């Protein structure tokens, strides 16, 4: 054995305090193994401060392999002996989620999860240990104890005691104490809370800056001050306070209290999202999906939406479903994946997702596996049962969905009479879709005697609410005089409203109305513009009309090549008149047809 080792053992045996100082000195100058060996002997002999340093060594992996469970074991020995720092550290350890199985040693703390496990997270027991450290006069413990008494588990909360301990820590100049005092006073005296929080913020405490920012933004404790709020969020965000990163990002995105800067907004929202803020992740996804991000990408949008969805955010699940249905950010549209994400959205509390899921399943957009028909049928019945339950409990949206199930035979035997009953219930409650569908059922006499006049009233109600399909239906009834007087001017106005919502049939109808033959002044140039918009969205009749207009020069412009291209597209969709129009066109110069494209 080396002389230095013998000296260490001799020193430990005759002068424990001096030996402890020597061991700490060895650790500080990098002789970790020697320092740890000396501390280990003193810890086994029952010296609390040595037990604490041994625990630190295990927790840091200094002079010995890292071991949370061994660190916790020695912390508990020292804490039970009244060592304040050990009480505090053990309490903090029990507030955290520590990964298990860090070493092969057996855990000895109550509630531990087996060999190598860290102490189980236990905020109640943690509060008690921190309280013991606070009673020993440890300022940091007093600050944390005050916070836990104000915001911890219900069984340890004590508002008066929280203010007492936070005041003790604040009186000692502890920034965390001022933070705790501010938080403890928030519900009873917002102005006093702000005063305490300002002290903590002046010491550079990011959490205090974040809470101050929220108070400035909401006006609690004073007036709304968006500039001060943004400034506080910025300081807290620079210290990596996750919710502050999100709020500062939103302030930059909206230009609230700070100049609008989408690029910087994305940077801070991305940082918050990467640290687990689901709402921030969703907003980053939106920025990419809407093309507002600096390097917008549907692939990036899907990545961020998936992050929010996997964290249980209902809107993230819904956006994943929309991206999957549209085939954005993925190789191709995937209704099966869309249905999966809608199920997840419903599980996260988005009741409206069930409606969308039912629509996908009823359109057979989610093809079942060859041996999966029974599962699909079971799922449809379960959805219909859920809608029926909601309808019977007075939910008007549930009544509409249940009516659609009964009308379409989705998870139920078709029953138009019952469908009409529930559709009427939903329509009377103001569900716009139900007003439109009940009007259609009255027009057709589905499950209820036909009544065009009443049908027109219900469809008009839905049209006034802004539903494009209802606006088109109401316009058509005015043109034909079904259920009421003819009103071509009113129809034209309704078609314009629907066309602004990109309703293709409305665009075609506007072209037809402006083309002549209606009680509105003809305007063939405007007619051609509307036909072109509808044709570009694959409306076959609009493509036919574009062929006629360009082939005959009806709006003042003749373009035979473009006319021929539009007519070929209409013909490919089964419009027989397109062939007749093609036959009337003059012969096309050799090769010219391949050199022109429909506009």
XYZ file of C-alpha atoms in Angstrom:
599
model
C 0.000 0.000 0.000
C 1.289 3.443 -0.901
C 2.447 5.745 1.903
C -0.182 8.334 0.823
C -2.977 5.794 1.335
C -1.677 4.851 4.796
C -1.465 8.530 5.635
C -5.083 9.040 4.493
C -6.324 6.201 6.716
C -4.280 7.396 9.707
C -5.522 10.968 9.224
C -9.137 9.745 9.077
C -8.813 7.729 12.266
C -7.345 10.398 14.560
C -8.825 13.689 13.228
C -12.191 13.282 11.461
C -12.806 16.991 10.771
C -9.306 17.498 9.444
C -9.638 14.308 7.410
C -12.905 15.579 5.934
C -11.224 18.834 4.916
C -8.334 16.879 3.390
C -10.724 14.619 1.417
C -12.543 17.638 0.040
C -9.199 19.185 -0.896
C -8.243 16.023 -2.771
C -11.504 16.151 -4.709
C -10.987 19.793 -5.570
C -7.506 19.227 -6.962
C -8.678 16.299 -9.109
C -7.601 13.301 -6.992
C -11.141 11.990 -7.048
C -10.472 8.346 -6.229
C -8.423 9.170 -3.073
C -10.899 11.800 -1.939
C -13.857 9.496 -2.464
C -12.172 6.631 -0.609
C -11.554 8.835 2.439
C -15.110 10.196 2.365
C -16.510 6.688 2.035
C -14.804 5.572 5.255
C -16.088 8.626 7.144
C -19.577 8.132 5.703
C -19.629 4.544 6.913
C -18.522 5.818 10.320
C -21.666 8.018 10.389
C -20.382 11.528 9.579
C -23.380 13.351 7.953
C -21.346 15.851 5.930
C -19.227 13.004 4.543
C -22.382 11.075 3.693
C -23.603 14.128 1.793
C -20.350 14.439 -0.171
C -20.431 10.712 -0.976
C -23.990 11.139 -2.224
C -22.842 14.046 -4.392
C -20.037 11.942 -5.810
C -22.503 9.190 -6.772
C -24.946 11.673 -8.288
C -22.193 13.398 -10.291
C -20.133 10.285 -11.100
C -17.047 11.850 -9.481
C -14.490 9.314 -8.265
C -17.044 6.523 -8.657
C -19.508 5.345 -11.295
C -22.678 7.448 -11.433
C -25.489 5.952 -9.354
C -28.677 7.836 -8.498
C -29.893 5.110 -6.164
C -26.616 5.042 -4.162
C -26.627 8.825 -4.082
C -30.175 8.782 -2.725
C -29.264 6.152 -0.135
C -26.457 8.255 1.318
C -28.598 11.408 1.139
C -31.241 9.692 3.230
C -28.662 8.613 5.856
C -27.425 12.206 6.151
C -30.925 13.697 6.066
C -32.106 11.437 8.868
C -29.181 12.743 10.896
C -30.502 16.304 10.368
C -28.052 17.467 7.694
C -29.901 20.398 6.088
C -28.236 20.270 2.662
C -29.014 16.544 2.447
C -32.650 17.126 3.382
C -32.934 19.756 0.675
C -31.170 17.723 -2.028
C -33.169 14.593 -1.224
C -36.372 16.594 -1.462
C -35.368 18.011 -4.838
C -34.439 14.514 -6.043
C -37.903 13.257 -5.110
C -39.543 16.089 -7.077
C -37.865 14.992 -10.296
C -38.504 12.172 -12.740
C -35.168 10.334 -12.734
C -34.534 7.528 -15.236
C -34.376 4.098 -13.585
C -31.781 1.325 -13.709
C -28.711 3.555 -13.585
C -26.642 0.945 -11.715
C -26.878 -2.601 -10.317
C -27.166 -1.555 -6.677
C -30.432 -2.116 -4.828
C -32.517 0.972 -4.062
C -33.386 1.357 -0.426
C -35.761 4.324 -0.380
C -39.456 3.681 0.272
C -41.319 3.493 -3.038
C -38.220 2.724 -5.076
C -38.814 0.716 -8.214
C -36.407 -2.160 -7.801
C -32.676 -2.686 -8.283
C -30.915 0.365 -9.604
C -33.997 2.562 -9.435
C -34.071 6.199 -8.465
C -36.394 7.224 -5.649
C -39.973 7.379 -6.880
C -41.283 10.851 -7.572
C -43.122 11.799 -4.400
C -43.964 15.519 -4.047
C -45.563 15.051 -0.617
C -42.528 13.379 0.957
C -40.267 15.785 -0.947
C -42.073 18.733 0.633
C -41.458 17.314 4.096
C -37.733 16.902 3.481
C -37.443 20.415 2.056
C -39.367 21.686 5.099
C -36.808 20.125 7.443
C -34.033 21.934 5.574
C -36.011 25.174 5.768
C -36.396 24.796 9.531
C -32.631 24.418 9.778
C -32.311 27.913 8.285
C -31.310 27.024 4.718
C -32.481 29.971 2.610
C -32.843 28.082 -0.694
C -34.930 25.473 1.110
C -37.129 28.169 2.630
C -37.793 29.562 -0.856
C -38.636 26.137 -2.304
C -40.695 25.188 0.748
C -42.781 28.338 0.368
C -43.357 27.536 -3.289
C -44.387 23.930 -2.573
C -46.762 25.006 0.195
C -48.433 27.383 -2.259
C -48.403 25.254 -5.425
C -47.658 21.655 -4.396
C -50.035 18.722 -3.849
C -53.338 19.550 -2.200
C -52.459 17.719 1.016
C -49.430 19.945 1.741
C -50.841 23.328 0.684
C -50.958 26.037 3.321
C -51.285 29.605 2.041
C -50.294 31.329 5.277
C -47.254 29.088 5.799
C -46.267 29.579 2.149
C -46.150 33.358 2.600
C -44.239 32.952 5.877
C -41.440 30.829 4.400
C -41.239 32.832 1.172
C -40.982 36.025 3.245
C -38.170 34.446 5.287
C -36.227 33.650 2.110
C -36.955 37.046 0.576
C -35.830 38.762 3.765
C -32.502 37.028 3.347
C -32.217 38.507 -0.158
C -33.060 35.254 -1.984
C -34.522 35.899 -5.450
C -36.392 32.582 -5.332
C -37.937 33.739 -2.071
C -39.318 36.840 -3.765
C -40.622 34.599 -6.556
C -42.392 32.336 -4.079
C -43.788 35.346 -2.223
C -45.093 36.798 -5.457
C -46.737 33.524 -6.461
C -48.264 33.097 -2.998
C -49.828 36.576 -3.210
C -51.125 36.311 -6.765
C -54.670 35.299 -5.843
C -55.108 37.732 -2.942
C -53.104 40.837 -3.839
C -51.886 41.099 -7.432
C -50.211 44.487 -6.859
C -48.180 43.143 -3.923
C -47.365 40.056 -5.985
C -45.947 42.263 -8.745
C -43.768 44.138 -6.254
C -42.251 40.866 -5.000
C -41.838 39.525 -8.521
C -40.046 42.696 -9.618
C -37.454 42.099 -6.870
C -36.910 38.576 -8.205
C -36.775 39.819 -11.794
C -34.185 42.451 -10.904
C -32.005 39.590 -9.668
C -32.322 38.088 -13.157
C -34.675 35.240 -12.247
C -36.266 34.145 -15.517
C -39.316 32.537 -13.934
C -40.191 35.820 -12.231
C -39.824 37.686 -15.536
C -42.193 35.203 -17.162
C -44.883 35.624 -14.489
C -44.476 39.407 -14.649
C -44.959 39.219 -18.386
C -48.269 37.387 -17.917
C -49.421 39.984 -15.377
C -48.534 42.850 -17.713
C -50.289 41.109 -20.615
C -53.495 40.472 -18.647
C -53.509 43.734 -16.694
C -53.648 42.030 -13.307
C -52.047 44.199 -10.644
C -52.181 47.263 -12.879
C -52.892 48.220 -16.492
C -52.331 46.144 -19.597
C -48.824 46.868 -20.895
C -47.988 44.747 -23.928
C -44.584 46.361 -24.400
C -43.538 45.488 -20.826
C -45.004 41.998 -21.267
C -42.960 41.362 -24.420
C -39.824 42.687 -22.715
C -40.292 40.343 -19.735
C -41.015 37.371 -21.997
C -37.840 38.120 -23.972
C -35.682 38.121 -20.813
C -37.244 34.871 -19.603
C -36.960 33.275 -23.042
C -33.244 34.050 -23.167
C -32.966 31.952 -19.985
C -34.763 29.079 -21.734
C -37.987 29.321 -19.721
C -40.118 27.182 -22.036
C -43.513 28.941 -21.755
C -41.742 32.295 -22.103
C -40.217 31.125 -25.400
C -43.726 30.304 -26.597
C -45.281 33.582 -25.433
C -42.459 35.695 -26.808
C -42.756 33.851 -30.104
C -46.489 34.581 -30.220
C -45.865 38.251 -29.367
C -43.452 38.471 -32.325
C -45.876 36.630 -34.578
C -48.793 38.926 -33.748
C -46.824 42.133 -33.251
C -48.119 42.505 -29.690
C -45.841 44.856 -27.746
C -42.992 44.281 -30.201
C -42.471 44.714 -33.942
C -43.928 41.822 -35.934
C -41.172 39.477 -37.046
C -42.294 36.081 -38.338
C -38.749 34.763 -38.745
C -37.805 35.446 -35.109
C -41.234 34.258 -33.999
C -40.640 30.886 -35.626
C -37.237 30.608 -33.923
C -38.700 31.052 -30.433
C -41.784 28.942 -31.099
C -39.580 26.192 -32.488
C -37.452 26.300 -29.317
C -40.574 25.999 -27.152
C -41.933 23.195 -29.319
C -38.711 21.209 -29.115
C -38.930 21.458 -25.306
C -42.419 20.000 -25.242
C -44.779 22.958 -25.694
C -47.508 21.362 -27.813
C -49.285 24.609 -28.673
C -46.023 26.107 -29.942
C -45.372 23.003 -32.049
C -48.847 23.363 -33.564
C -48.212 27.027 -34.469
C -44.880 26.165 -36.115
C -46.735 23.553 -38.145
C -49.288 26.193 -39.162
C -46.534 28.590 -40.251
C -45.137 25.953 -42.590
C -48.512 24.732 -43.832
C -49.593 28.298 -44.654
C -46.309 29.176 -46.346
C -45.373 31.837 -43.777
C -42.188 30.238 -42.441
C -38.859 31.391 -43.845
C -38.352 28.082 -45.663
C -41.928 26.807 -45.662
C -42.325 23.099 -46.242
C -45.281 20.724 -46.010
C -42.856 18.079 -44.770
C -41.876 20.369 -41.889
C -45.552 21.123 -41.217
C -46.310 17.412 -40.882
C -43.310 16.944 -38.585
C -44.540 19.658 -36.188
C -48.180 18.622 -36.365
C -47.121 15.059 -35.559
C -45.121 16.295 -32.564
C -48.213 18.081 -31.219
C -50.460 15.115 -32.014
C -48.164 12.571 -30.362
C -48.243 14.743 -27.247
C -52.040 14.452 -27.102
C -53.005 17.792 -28.672
C -56.424 17.379 -30.321
C -55.828 20.121 -32.905
C -52.495 18.528 -33.795
C -54.316 15.243 -34.477
C -56.914 17.038 -36.591
C -54.251 18.852 -38.637
C -52.452 15.550 -39.217
C -55.744 14.160 -40.527
C -56.165 17.110 -42.899
C -52.596 16.804 -44.199
C -53.082 13.069 -44.750
C -56.353 13.589 -46.618
C -54.778 16.248 -48.844
C -51.554 14.290 -49.358
C -49.484 17.243 -48.170
C -46.078 16.484 -46.677
C -46.566 12.768 -47.383
C -46.097 10.786 -50.616
C -49.826 10.558 -51.449
C -53.277 11.126 -49.901
C -53.857 8.541 -47.194
C -57.469 8.326 -45.920
C -56.547 5.383 -43.685
C -53.972 7.513 -41.830
C -56.432 10.428 -41.746
C -59.000 8.194 -40.048
C -56.361 7.116 -37.511
C -55.595 10.714 -36.571
C -59.282 11.598 -36.331
C -59.725 8.721 -33.879
C -56.835 10.160 -31.877
C -58.416 13.634 -31.987
C -61.692 12.208 -30.676
C -59.806 10.402 -27.902
C -58.226 13.752 -26.982
C -61.656 15.336 -26.531
C -62.421 16.680 -30.026
C -66.030 15.540 -30.389
C -66.320 17.098 -33.860
C -63.630 14.678 -35.069
C -66.219 11.884 -34.881
C -68.265 13.675 -37.536
C -65.295 13.857 -39.889
C -64.385 10.245 -39.160
C -67.925 9.176 -39.960
C -67.721 11.058 -43.257
C -64.502 9.263 -44.216
C -65.858 5.852 -43.314
C -69.221 6.444 -45.003
C -67.432 7.384 -48.250
C -65.351 4.214 -47.916
C -62.314 6.492 -48.079
C -60.629 4.183 -45.607
C -60.485 0.870 -47.474
C -60.528 -2.006 -44.983
C -58.096 -4.863 -45.228
C -59.491 -7.961 -46.973
C -60.386 -9.608 -43.655
C -61.250 -6.349 -41.895
C -64.846 -5.727 -43.033
C -66.215 -6.818 -39.668
C -64.002 -4.340 -37.824
C -65.109 -1.514 -40.120
C -68.767 -2.412 -39.559
C -68.240 -2.544 -35.806
C -66.611 0.863 -35.851
C -69.464 2.338 -37.875
C -72.026 0.933 -35.447
C -70.033 2.298 -32.501
C -69.968 5.755 -34.068
C -73.688 5.633 -34.791
C -74.333 4.514 -31.194
C -72.302 7.458 -29.935
C -74.271 9.898 -32.092
C -77.560 8.352 -30.974
C -76.571 8.713 -27.318
C -75.577 12.346 -27.834
C -78.818 13.072 -29.701
C -80.994 11.574 -26.973
C -79.129 13.679 -24.417
C -80.064 16.866 -26.229
C -76.890 17.486 -28.256
C -78.018 19.114 -31.553
C -74.783 18.256 -33.385
C -75.211 14.666 -32.234
C -78.784 14.777 -33.543
C -77.540 15.916 -36.974
C -74.893 13.191 -37.106
C -77.383 10.548 -36.012
C -79.843 11.738 -38.669
C -77.134 11.387 -41.328
C -76.390 7.849 -40.105
C -80.091 6.949 -40.414
C -80.352 8.645 -43.809
C -77.228 7.061 -45.321
C -77.406 3.664 -43.613
C -74.127 4.312 -41.789
C -73.917 1.848 -38.872
C -77.721 1.591 -38.968
C -80.460 0.279 -41.221
C -81.645 3.258 -43.304
C -84.688 4.900 -41.713
C -85.652 8.137 -43.543
C -88.589 8.876 -41.214
C -86.414 8.773 -38.081
C -83.711 10.650 -39.971
C -86.191 13.432 -40.730
C -87.224 13.591 -37.075
C -83.667 14.023 -35.774
C -82.681 16.324 -38.647
C -85.596 18.587 -37.739
C -84.462 18.611 -34.083
C -80.970 19.695 -35.095
C -82.261 22.265 -37.606
C -84.516 23.875 -34.984
C -81.506 24.103 -32.647
C -79.623 26.132 -35.272
C -77.239 23.519 -36.721
C -76.575 24.990 -40.178
C -75.812 21.662 -41.872
C -79.051 20.262 -40.471
C -81.059 23.222 -41.843
C -79.643 22.568 -45.292
C -80.203 18.805 -45.175
C -83.680 19.096 -43.702
C -84.535 21.447 -46.556
C -83.251 18.887 -49.068
C -85.289 16.132 -47.419
C -88.413 18.292 -47.668
C -87.684 18.934 -51.352
C -87.330 15.232 -52.119
C -89.946 13.949 -49.727
C -87.401 11.767 -47.895
C -89.004 10.414 -44.728
C -91.438 13.341 -44.716
C -94.038 14.689 -47.173
C -92.532 16.958 -49.828
C -92.982 20.671 -49.048
C -90.954 22.950 -51.386
C -92.057 26.181 -49.690
C -90.874 25.049 -46.229
C -87.777 23.501 -47.809
C -86.886 26.871 -49.299
C -87.209 28.542 -45.887
C -84.815 26.076 -44.241
C -82.288 26.264 -47.088
C -82.465 30.060 -46.975
C -81.661 29.930 -43.241
C -78.540 27.871 -43.952
C -77.587 30.191 -46.834
C -77.821 33.249 -44.589
C -75.409 31.526 -42.191
C -72.823 31.387 -44.985
C -73.040 27.747 -46.088
C -71.935 27.672 -49.747
C -73.910 24.553 -50.712
C -77.054 26.137 -49.255
C -76.378 29.389 -51.118
C -76.179 27.485 -54.418
C -79.342 25.511 -53.650
C -81.215 28.676 -52.633
C -80.079 30.379 -55.857
C -81.293 27.478 -58.007
C -84.708 27.577 -56.315
C -84.953 31.285 -57.135
C -84.125 30.660 -60.789
C -86.733 27.902 -61.164
C -89.300 29.455 -58.819
C -89.391 26.276 -56.738
C -91.002 26.890 -53.347
C -91.487 30.616 -53.996
C -91.232 33.399 -56.580
C -88.547 33.581 -59.248
C -85.763 36.006 -58.359
C -82.834 35.966 -60.784
C -81.143 39.001 -59.228
C -81.290 37.329 -55.817
C -79.914 34.124 -57.337
C -77.012 36.040 -58.903
C -76.138 37.535 -55.512
C -76.223 34.106 -53.833
C -74.010 32.568 -56.523
C -71.460 35.335 -55.968
C -71.405 34.600 -52.220
C -70.802 30.909 -52.851
C -68.176 31.542 -55.558
C -66.171 33.630 -53.087
C -65.901 30.405 -51.077
C -64.494 28.594 -54.163
C -67.735 26.731 -54.865
C -67.181 25.453 -58.424
C -70.861 24.962 -59.313
C -71.499 28.569 -58.279
C -68.731 29.720 -60.622
C -70.278 27.794 -63.529
C -73.746 29.145 -62.715
C -72.417 32.717 -62.711
C -70.990 32.111 -66.186
C -74.360 30.778 -67.318
C -76.274 33.746 -65.868
C -73.966 36.364 -67.344
C -74.039 34.501 -70.658
C -77.636 35.579 -71.251
C -81.156 34.196 -71.038
C -81.770 35.345 -67.464
C -83.314 38.442 -65.953
C -79.896 40.051 -65.468
C -77.911 42.122 -68.018
C -75.744 39.812 -70.190
C -71.974 40.256 -69.888
C -70.166 37.647 -71.945
C -66.681 38.746 -70.960
C -67.586 38.219 -67.306
C -69.336 34.992 -68.267
C -66.132 33.695 -69.886
C -64.091 34.648 -66.796
C -66.373 32.586 -64.542
C -66.447 29.647 -66.962
C -62.641 29.709 -67.043
C -62.423 29.623 -63.229
C -64.801 26.662 -63.036
C -63.115 24.885 -65.962
C -59.733 25.213 -64.283
C -61.232 23.318 -61.337
C -62.295 20.457 -63.655
C -65.959 21.352 -64.107
C -66.757 19.483 -67.321
C -69.637 21.719 -68.440
C -67.497 24.818 -67.871
C -64.798 23.233 -70.055
C -67.430 22.722 -72.758
C -68.477 26.376 -72.479
C -64.859 27.555 -72.671
C -64.529 25.570 -75.904
C -67.641 27.251 -77.316
C -66.672 30.765 -76.219
C -63.116 30.551 -77.548
C -64.083 28.607 -80.670
C -66.845 31.026 -81.656
C -65.356 34.213 -80.191
C -68.509 34.816 -78.125
C -66.682 37.169 -75.713
C -64.685 38.901 -78.432
C -61.626 36.617 -78.408
C -61.126 33.590 -80.680
C -58.486 30.978 -79.861
C -59.107 27.752 -81.762
C -56.183 25.857 -80.220
C -57.270 26.669 -76.662
C -60.894 25.909 -77.551
C -59.890 22.506 -78.881
C -57.887 21.762 -75.710
C -60.838 22.637 -73.444
C -63.226 20.575 -75.551
C -60.931 17.560 -75.438
C -60.881 17.820 -71.634
C -64.680 18.025 -71.514
C -64.970 15.086 -73.905
C -62.649 13.022 -71.674
C -65.132 13.593 -68.847
C -68.014 12.221 -70.931
C -69.608 15.429 -72.262
C -70.980 14.309 -75.646
C -71.644 17.849 -76.872
C -67.896 18.458 -76.765
C -67.448 16.128 -79.768
C -70.061 18.076 -81.725
C -68.276 21.347 -80.936
C -64.922 19.878 -81.972
C -66.420 18.877 -85.334
C -67.483 22.500 -85.945
C -63.979 23.894 -85.401
C -61.792 24.611 -88.439
C -58.970 22.140 -89.123
C -55.988 22.514 -86.824
C -52.569 23.192 -88.430
C -50.231 20.215 -88.170
C -48.599 20.159 -84.729
C -50.390 23.247 -83.512
C -52.627 21.355 -81.129
C -49.630 20.047 -79.221
C -48.199 23.558 -78.968
C -51.165 25.114 -77.193
C -52.627 24.571 -73.763
C -55.972 25.637 -72.388
C -55.658 28.743 -70.335
